């Protein structure tokens, strides 16, 4: 699915905000997905020159929807004061959900059916449920279905203590149902294919932490990150998973998480389990004029790609390459990249794939190697390894931060891209106005 470049009306991003990304620490965090969406949505909407009910639609990416917030887009829209007549719906494409909300809004506006849309992503992975084993579900069903006393006794006799052991829903959610590989195992596959060393992965991870720490201390995230206020009065002001003192030496002491003893993927060079939310506001030229808005960026094009789930981490390569081809761009022409850091080995494998002549010929259909991305242009302020990966929000965050980084560095053009669990990839080409 791709947006034909130059087709339809221009679509602008005029503003955006996100919460701090808060690391899950062994129990439910202070915010649900909708809580997070409201925490950054309220200050964003308060600074707009229009009322919250001026939107045509609200679209929110969310993967792990909790039972009390079915269709979190609608719940968030109502809590944000968008009014009972506001249509709102939730989208889910795993790690791409936050970008899918932007892309869906982009298409509505481009094609003329909407003019002003609030598009976001929210995820509270710390609230992922514990679920019963199938054997426990079957036992409870038999017990409930028993009518006569003797049948109830027989059903009770079928109970086994191991039925009480819960299944961690998040663990199953991070396991591909087709290949039965965990997401970290797919990164191990790529590390093997592209000969990514453990040292290279750890070095990339340490650099991600250093870059985020510098961005925080330099105030580069001011205006992007809105503080979140918990019910107990605690203020969460910034991404709290960053480790400024991270080093290759410290990371090298961690054991492989998925393929012991020789695996390359560890908790230290993987994205963090995190809660967070992000919003952007998209507008047509008509909405810009009507409300006196100042466009910050224009969406040029977008692309979604699919591939074998066992190598899902190459999704950014398969999505970004046709995006650049349609725009007549090379890797060197893209001034900034936000490539979501699911795993350090996965990011490095994407870079290696673009430099691999055989891969580019056989998989991408290029005449030769695409070339190298300058690491100084890639995830300049860190990424999911240092700040976390709330899966429904990350795709939204990387688009928002790409715009902010382009403005700060006075650059024109960038691509936000991500791999997607299940074997897909998404990419969006953005230019400053």
Short mmCIF file of C-alpha atoms in Angstrom, two decimals, residues 124-424:
data_model
loop_
_atom_site.label_atom_id
_atom_site.label_comp_id
_atom_site.label_asym_id
_atom_site.label_seq_id
_atom_site.Cartn_x
_atom_site.Cartn_y
_atom_site.Cartn_z
CA UNK A 124 1.02 0.84 28.36
CA UNK A 125 3.01 -2.37 28.11
CA UNK A 126 3.25 -2.53 31.90
CA UNK A 127 -0.52 -3.17 31.89
CA UNK A 128 -0.26 -6.20 29.59
CA UNK A 129 -2.49 -8.87 31.15
CA UNK A 130 -1.69 -12.23 32.67
CA UNK A 131 -3.82 -14.89 30.98
CA UNK A 132 -4.88 -18.39 31.92
CA UNK A 133 -3.44 -21.48 30.31
CA UNK A 134 -5.73 -23.22 27.84
CA UNK A 135 -5.96 -26.20 30.20
CA UNK A 136 -7.26 -23.91 32.95
CA UNK A 137 -9.82 -22.36 30.62
CA UNK A 138 -11.08 -25.81 29.62
CA UNK A 139 -11.28 -26.90 33.27
CA UNK A 140 -13.25 -23.82 34.26
CA UNK A 141 -15.60 -24.38 31.33
CA UNK A 142 -16.23 -27.96 32.38
CA UNK A 143 -16.83 -26.87 35.98
CA UNK A 144 -19.25 -24.17 34.92
CA UNK A 145 -21.08 -26.56 32.62
CA UNK A 146 -21.53 -29.22 35.26
CA UNK A 147 -25.12 -29.28 36.55
CA UNK A 148 -25.52 -32.32 38.76
CA UNK A 149 -23.51 -32.52 42.02
CA UNK A 150 -21.69 -35.68 40.86
CA UNK A 151 -20.65 -33.90 37.63
CA UNK A 152 -19.30 -30.98 39.64
CA UNK A 153 -17.25 -33.37 41.78
CA UNK A 154 -15.84 -35.03 38.67
CA UNK A 155 -14.97 -31.64 37.20
CA UNK A 156 -13.28 -30.55 40.43
CA UNK A 157 -11.19 -33.71 40.36
CA UNK A 158 -9.70 -32.59 37.07
CA UNK A 159 -7.98 -29.62 38.65
CA UNK A 160 -4.16 -29.57 38.59
CA UNK A 161 -2.04 -27.01 40.52
CA UNK A 162 -0.03 -26.07 37.42
CA UNK A 163 -3.23 -24.59 35.97
CA UNK A 164 -2.75 -21.66 38.35
CA UNK A 165 0.50 -20.60 36.66
CA UNK A 166 -0.43 -17.61 34.48
CA UNK A 167 0.84 -16.94 30.99
CA UNK A 168 2.41 -13.51 30.49
CA UNK A 169 0.35 -11.95 27.72
CA UNK A 170 3.20 -9.67 26.63
CA UNK A 171 5.51 -12.63 26.13
CA UNK A 172 3.01 -14.28 23.82
CA UNK A 173 2.40 -10.97 22.07
CA UNK A 174 6.09 -10.68 21.30
CA UNK A 175 6.16 -14.17 19.79
CA UNK A 176 5.29 -14.54 16.13
CA UNK A 177 2.40 -17.01 15.79
CA UNK A 178 3.53 -18.27 12.38
CA UNK A 179 7.23 -18.90 13.01
CA UNK A 180 6.97 -19.23 16.82
CA UNK A 181 10.03 -17.00 17.05
CA UNK A 182 10.27 -14.25 19.62
CA UNK A 183 11.07 -10.82 18.24
CA UNK A 184 14.54 -11.03 19.75
CA UNK A 185 15.12 -14.31 17.95
CA UNK A 186 14.32 -12.66 14.62
CA UNK A 187 17.06 -10.13 15.43
CA UNK A 188 19.42 -13.06 16.06
CA UNK A 189 18.57 -14.38 12.60
CA UNK A 190 19.56 -11.04 11.06
CA UNK A 191 22.73 -10.86 13.13
CA UNK A 192 23.68 -14.24 11.68
CA UNK A 193 22.81 -13.33 8.08
CA UNK A 194 24.72 -10.04 8.13
CA UNK A 195 27.52 -11.03 10.52
CA UNK A 196 26.64 -8.43 13.16
CA UNK A 197 28.97 -8.87 16.13
CA UNK A 198 27.98 -8.64 19.78
CA UNK A 199 30.49 -5.82 20.22
CA UNK A 200 28.97 -3.82 17.35
CA UNK A 201 25.47 -4.26 18.80
CA UNK A 202 26.61 -3.17 22.26
CA UNK A 203 28.46 -0.18 20.82
CA UNK A 204 25.34 0.92 18.98
CA UNK A 205 23.26 0.56 22.17
CA UNK A 206 25.70 2.59 24.25
CA UNK A 207 25.68 5.33 21.64
CA UNK A 208 21.87 5.44 21.72
CA UNK A 209 21.96 6.11 25.46
CA UNK A 210 24.65 8.76 25.10
CA UNK A 211 22.71 10.56 22.38
CA UNK A 212 19.46 10.60 24.36
CA UNK A 213 21.26 11.79 27.50
CA UNK A 214 22.79 14.65 25.52
CA UNK A 215 19.42 15.56 23.98
CA UNK A 216 17.83 15.67 27.44
CA UNK A 217 20.59 17.73 29.04
CA UNK A 218 20.70 20.12 26.07
CA UNK A 219 16.96 20.77 26.17
CA UNK A 220 16.44 19.41 22.67
CA UNK A 221 13.31 17.52 23.74
CA UNK A 222 11.69 20.57 25.32
CA UNK A 223 8.38 21.23 23.61
CA UNK A 224 8.19 17.64 22.37
CA UNK A 225 7.90 15.90 25.74
CA UNK A 226 5.08 17.04 28.03
CA UNK A 227 5.30 16.07 31.72
CA UNK A 228 2.86 13.43 32.94
CA UNK A 229 1.20 13.78 36.35
CA UNK A 230 0.32 10.59 38.22
CA UNK A 231 -2.58 10.21 40.67
CA UNK A 232 -0.14 10.10 43.59
CA UNK A 233 1.21 13.52 42.62
CA UNK A 234 4.46 12.27 41.12
CA UNK A 235 5.62 14.20 38.08
CA UNK A 236 7.23 12.23 35.25
CA UNK A 237 9.20 14.83 33.31
CA UNK A 238 11.44 12.85 30.95
CA UNK A 239 12.15 9.44 29.45
CA UNK A 240 13.39 7.43 32.41
CA UNK A 241 15.10 4.43 30.81
CA UNK A 242 18.21 6.29 29.70
CA UNK A 243 21.58 5.20 31.12
CA UNK A 244 24.10 8.01 30.50
CA UNK A 245 26.94 5.87 31.83
CA UNK A 246 26.27 3.02 29.43
CA UNK A 247 29.39 1.53 27.84
CA UNK A 248 30.43 -1.43 25.74
CA UNK A 249 32.31 -2.78 28.74
CA UNK A 250 29.21 -2.75 30.96
CA UNK A 251 26.92 -4.08 28.24
CA UNK A 252 29.32 -6.92 27.48
CA UNK A 253 28.64 -8.42 30.92
CA UNK A 254 24.99 -9.14 30.08
CA UNK A 255 24.02 -12.61 28.96
CA UNK A 256 22.21 -13.22 25.65
CA UNK A 257 18.47 -13.11 26.18
CA UNK A 258 17.30 -15.47 23.47
CA UNK A 259 20.10 -17.67 22.11
CA UNK A 260 22.51 -18.70 24.84
CA UNK A 261 25.42 -18.86 25.09
CA UNK A 262 26.53 -17.26 21.83
CA UNK A 263 23.63 -14.95 20.91
CA UNK A 264 24.14 -11.29 20.07
CA UNK A 265 20.86 -9.90 21.46
CA UNK A 266 20.75 -8.95 25.15
CA UNK A 267 18.45 -6.84 27.34
CA UNK A 268 21.04 -4.08 27.03
CA UNK A 269 21.02 -3.84 23.24
CA UNK A 270 17.26 -4.30 22.81
CA UNK A 271 14.44 -1.79 23.03
CA UNK A 272 12.93 -1.35 26.48
CA UNK A 273 9.47 -2.44 27.62
CA UNK A 274 7.85 0.94 28.09
CA UNK A 275 4.64 2.99 28.48
CA UNK A 276 4.08 6.13 26.42
CA UNK A 277 1.91 8.12 24.02
CA UNK A 278 2.35 10.59 21.18
CA UNK A 279 0.08 12.81 19.03
CA UNK A 280 0.45 14.88 15.88
CA UNK A 281 -2.06 17.22 14.25
CA UNK A 282 -2.54 16.95 10.49
CA UNK A 283 -4.20 19.68 8.43
CA UNK A 284 -5.14 20.54 4.87
CA UNK A 285 -4.39 23.91 3.29
CA UNK A 286 -8.02 24.85 3.95
CA UNK A 287 -7.67 24.06 7.67
CA UNK A 288 -4.38 25.96 7.83
CA UNK A 289 -6.05 29.08 6.42
CA UNK A 290 -9.26 28.71 8.43
CA UNK A 291 -7.52 28.37 11.80
CA UNK A 292 -4.41 30.45 11.15
CA UNK A 293 -2.07 27.47 11.63
CA UNK A 294 1.64 27.36 10.85
CA UNK A 295 2.64 24.20 8.95
CA UNK A 296 5.85 22.65 10.19
CA UNK A 297 6.20 19.80 7.70
CA UNK A 298 4.48 18.22 4.75
CA UNK A 299 4.05 14.49 4.22
CA UNK A 300 5.43 13.69 0.79
CA UNK A 301 4.77 9.96 0.58
CA UNK A 302 4.43 6.75 2.57
CA UNK A 303 4.99 3.06 2.02
CA UNK A 304 4.15 -0.23 3.72
CA UNK A 305 5.96 -3.46 2.92
CA UNK A 306 5.80 -7.09 4.00
CA UNK A 307 8.33 -9.91 4.24
CA UNK A 308 8.98 -13.23 5.98
CA UNK A 309 8.18 -12.82 9.71
CA UNK A 310 11.47 -14.50 10.66
CA UNK A 311 13.38 -11.53 9.21
CA UNK A 312 10.85 -8.84 10.11
CA UNK A 313 13.65 -6.48 11.15
CA UNK A 314 14.46 -5.73 7.50
CA UNK A 315 11.06 -4.07 7.07
CA UNK A 316 12.58 -0.54 7.02
CA UNK A 317 14.75 -1.47 4.03
CA UNK A 318 11.83 -2.89 2.04
CA UNK A 319 9.56 0.05 2.86
CA UNK A 320 12.05 2.92 2.51
CA UNK A 321 13.65 1.84 -0.76
CA UNK A 322 10.55 2.16 -3.01
CA UNK A 323 9.69 5.37 -1.15
CA UNK A 324 13.04 6.85 -2.20
CA UNK A 325 12.72 5.48 -5.73
CA UNK A 326 9.37 7.21 -6.29
CA UNK A 327 10.85 10.49 -5.06
CA UNK A 328 14.02 10.09 -7.14
CA UNK A 329 16.19 10.03 -4.00
CA UNK A 330 19.26 8.08 -2.97
CA UNK A 331 20.26 7.26 0.60
CA UNK A 332 22.59 10.27 0.51
CA UNK A 333 19.71 12.60 -0.35
CA UNK A 334 17.88 11.81 2.88
CA UNK A 335 19.27 14.27 5.41
CA UNK A 336 17.92 12.60 8.58
CA UNK A 337 16.70 9.11 9.43
CA UNK A 338 14.57 7.94 12.33
CA UNK A 339 14.80 4.14 12.15
CA UNK A 340 13.08 2.65 15.18
CA UNK A 341 15.56 0.77 17.32
CA UNK A 342 13.77 -2.50 18.02
CA UNK A 343 17.18 -4.15 18.47
CA UNK A 344 20.68 -2.86 17.83
CA UNK A 345 21.46 -5.91 15.68
CA UNK A 346 18.31 -5.25 13.65
CA UNK A 347 19.23 -1.62 12.94
CA UNK A 348 22.77 -2.62 11.97
CA UNK A 349 21.39 -5.37 9.73
CA UNK A 350 19.28 -2.80 7.87
CA UNK A 351 22.36 -0.65 7.29
CA UNK A 352 24.32 -3.72 6.15
CA UNK A 353 21.54 -4.78 3.77
CA UNK A 354 21.69 -1.45 1.92
CA UNK A 355 25.44 -1.91 1.55
CA UNK A 356 25.16 -5.51 0.36
CA UNK A 357 25.26 -5.71 -3.43
CA UNK A 358 23.73 -9.19 -3.66
CA UNK A 359 20.85 -8.29 -1.33
CA UNK A 360 20.12 -5.06 -3.19
CA UNK A 361 20.11 -6.85 -6.55
CA UNK A 362 18.17 -9.94 -5.56
CA UNK A 363 15.71 -8.52 -3.03
CA UNK A 364 15.37 -4.82 -3.82
CA UNK A 365 15.80 -5.04 -7.58
CA UNK A 366 18.51 -2.39 -7.61
CA UNK A 367 21.44 -2.44 -10.05
CA UNK A 368 23.91 -2.61 -7.15
CA UNK A 369 24.40 -1.69 -3.52
CA UNK A 370 22.26 1.26 -2.40
CA UNK A 371 25.09 2.65 -0.30
CA UNK A 372 25.73 3.62 3.29
CA UNK A 373 23.79 5.82 5.70
CA UNK A 374 25.96 8.28 7.58
CA UNK A 375 25.53 7.32 11.23
CA UNK A 376 25.56 11.02 12.12
CA UNK A 377 22.24 11.28 10.28
CA UNK A 378 20.64 8.26 11.94
CA UNK A 379 18.64 8.50 15.20
CA UNK A 380 20.57 11.60 16.14
CA UNK A 381 19.00 11.86 19.61
CA UNK A 382 18.88 8.18 20.46
CA UNK A 383 15.99 5.80 20.01
CA UNK A 384 14.00 2.93 21.45
CA UNK A 385 17.05 1.22 22.99
CA UNK A 386 17.53 4.21 25.29
CA UNK A 387 14.03 5.65 25.60
CA UNK A 388 11.83 2.60 25.07
CA UNK A 389 9.39 1.13 22.59
CA UNK A 390 5.71 1.40 23.57
CA UNK A 391 4.69 -0.43 20.43
CA UNK A 392 1.51 1.49 19.62
CA UNK A 393 3.19 4.87 20.07
CA UNK A 394 6.70 4.49 18.63
CA UNK A 395 5.77 5.05 14.98
CA UNK A 396 4.12 8.32 15.93
CA UNK A 397 7.04 9.43 18.06
CA UNK A 398 9.63 8.91 15.34
CA UNK A 399 7.64 11.09 12.91
CA UNK A 400 7.22 13.81 15.53
CA UNK A 401 10.86 13.72 16.54
CA UNK A 402 12.04 13.67 12.93
CA UNK A 403 10.27 16.99 12.37
CA UNK A 404 11.74 18.47 15.54
CA UNK A 405 15.26 17.31 14.66
CA UNK A 406 15.00 18.65 11.11
CA UNK A 407 14.03 22.04 12.51
CA UNK A 408 16.79 22.09 15.10
CA UNK A 409 19.46 21.12 12.58
CA UNK A 410 18.00 23.33 9.83
CA UNK A 411 17.62 20.41 7.43
CA UNK A 412 14.92 19.81 4.85
CA UNK A 413 14.13 16.14 4.29
CA UNK A 414 13.90 12.97 6.37
CA UNK A 415 12.47 9.46 6.52
CA UNK A 416 10.87 7.83 9.56
CA UNK A 417 10.76 4.06 9.29
CA UNK A 418 10.28 0.97 11.42
CA UNK A 419 10.17 -2.79 11.39
CA UNK A 420 6.86 -4.36 12.38
CA UNK A 421 6.30 -7.62 14.24
CA UNK A 422 4.70 -10.20 11.98
CA UNK A 423 6.96 -9.34 9.04
CA UNK A 424 6.11 -5.84 7.82
#
